[in-house]
PDB file of C-alpha atoms in Angstrom:
ATOM      1  CA  MET A   1       3.769-130.510 -79.877  1.00 82.00           C
ATOM      2  CA  LYS A   2       1.791-132.045 -82.736  1.00 84.00           C
ATOM      3  CA  LYS A   3       0.058-134.432 -80.353  1.00 87.00           C
ATOM      4  CA  PHE A   4      -0.868-131.516 -78.073  1.00 81.00           C
ATOM      5  CA  ILE A   5      -2.478-129.672 -80.978  1.00 80.00           C
ATOM      6  CA  THR A   6      -4.512-132.682 -82.082  1.00 83.00           C
ATOM      7  CA  THR A   7      -5.643-133.671 -78.590  1.00 87.00           C
ATOM      8  CA  VAL A   8      -6.238-130.276 -76.973  1.00 89.00           C
ATOM      9  CA  VAL A   9      -6.386-127.364 -79.388  1.00 90.00           C
ATOM     10  CA  LEU A  10      -8.437-128.900 -82.205  1.00 91.00           C
ATOM     11  CA  PRO A  11     -11.245-130.256 -79.964  1.00 92.00           C
ATOM     12  CA  ILE A  12     -11.511-126.906 -78.174  1.00 94.00           C
ATOM     13  CA  ALA A  13     -11.640-125.087 -81.506  1.00 94.00           C
ATOM     14  CA  ALA A  14     -14.296-127.494 -82.815  1.00 94.00           C
ATOM     15  CA  MET A  15     -16.458-127.066 -79.701  1.00 96.00           C
ATOM     16  CA  THR A  16     -16.138-123.289 -79.976  1.00 96.00           C
ATOM     17  CA  MET A  17     -17.267-123.336 -83.598  1.00 95.00           C
ATOM     18  CA  ILE A  18     -20.183-125.664 -82.824  1.00 94.00           C
ATOM     19  CA  TYR A  19     -21.270-123.408 -79.959  1.00 96.00           C
ATOM     20  CA  LYS A  20     -20.930-120.283 -82.076  1.00 96.00           C
ATOM     21  CA  TRP A  21     -22.988-121.680 -84.949  1.00 96.00           C
ATOM     22  CA  ARG A  22     -25.313-123.964 -82.934  1.00 95.00           C
ATOM     23  CA  TYR A  23     -28.566-122.491 -84.226  1.00 95.00           C
ATOM     24  CA  ARG A  24     -27.390-122.430 -87.834  1.00 95.00           C
ATOM     25  CA  LEU A  25     -26.317-126.084 -87.537  1.00 92.00           C
ATOM     26  CA  LEU A  26     -29.622-127.021 -85.888  1.00 91.00           C
ATOM     27  CA  ASN A  27     -31.557-125.367 -88.724  1.00 94.00           C
ATOM     28  CA  ILE A  28     -29.508-127.245 -91.311  1.00 92.00           C
ATOM     29  CA  ILE A  29     -30.066-130.563 -89.535  1.00 89.00           C
ATOM     30  CA  LEU A  30     -33.793-130.038 -88.970  1.00 90.00           C
ATOM     31  CA  ASP A  31     -34.314-128.900 -92.564  1.00 94.00           C
ATOM     32  CA  ASN A  32     -34.391-132.593 -93.504  1.00 93.00           C
ATOM     33  CA  ASP A  33     -37.984-133.896 -93.127  1.00 94.00           C
ATOM     34  CA  SER A  34     -37.087-137.397 -91.991  1.00 94.00           C
ATOM     35  CA  ILE A  35     -34.623-136.190 -89.345  1.00 93.00           C
ATOM     36  CA  ARG A  36     -37.176-133.641 -88.111  1.00 92.00           C
ATOM     37  CA  ARG A  37     -39.878-136.333 -87.814  1.00 94.00           C
ATOM     38  CA  MET A  38     -37.531-138.650 -85.925  1.00 94.00           C
ATOM     39  CA  SER A  39     -36.487-135.895 -83.516  1.00 90.00           C
ATOM     40  CA  VAL A  40     -40.112-134.906 -82.807  1.00 90.00           C
ATOM     41  CA  ARG A  41     -41.046-138.552 -82.208  1.00 93.00           C
ATOM     42  CA  ALA A  42     -38.102-138.973 -79.872  1.00 93.00           C
ATOM     43  CA  ALA A  43     -38.981-135.785 -77.963  1.00 90.00           C
ATOM     44  CA  MET A  44     -42.646-136.755 -77.677  1.00 90.00           C
ATOM     45  CA  GLY A  45     -41.573-140.134 -76.300  1.00 93.00           C
ATOM     46  CA  ILE A  46     -40.208-138.375 -73.207  1.00 93.00           C
ATOM     47  CA  PRO A  47     -43.145-137.971 -70.788  1.00 91.00           C
ATOM     48  CA  GLY A  48     -42.003-134.657 -69.283  1.00 90.00           C
ATOM     49  CA  VAL A  49     -41.486-133.020 -72.652  1.00 88.00           C
ATOM     50  CA  ARG A  50     -44.788-134.329 -73.993  1.00 88.00           C
ATOM     51  CA  SER A  51     -46.804-133.113 -71.017  1.00 88.00           C
ATOM     52  CA  ARG A  52     -45.252-129.634 -71.129  1.00 88.00           C
ATOM     53  CA  LEU A  53     -45.718-129.220 -74.877  1.00 85.00           C
ATOM     54  CA  LEU A  54     -49.266-130.510 -74.928  1.00 84.00           C
ATOM     55  CA  GLY A  55     -50.128-128.498 -71.821  1.00 85.00           C
ATOM     56  CA  ARG A  56     -48.974-125.300 -73.510  1.00 83.00           C
ATOM     57  CA  ALA A  57     -50.584-126.117 -76.845  1.00 82.00           C
ATOM     58  CA  PHE A  58     -54.030-126.897 -75.470  1.00 84.00           C
ATOM     59  CA  ARG A  59     -54.187-124.431 -72.588  1.00 77.00           C
ATOM     60  CA  SER A  60     -57.654-123.000 -72.001  1.00 59.00           C
TER      61      SER A  60
END
């Protein structure tokens, strides 16, 4: 029974909590300047993301 709780119930509970508080957790993570810079660099390194963001930002 203890093994069932640690392998099934706890991961499901953790995923539920992460999903419930996903935006709060994202704000906490991106509050750090260095992590935010790294995530923007990584996102801008993906050609599809870069073209969509720059297309929306500089639309005439």
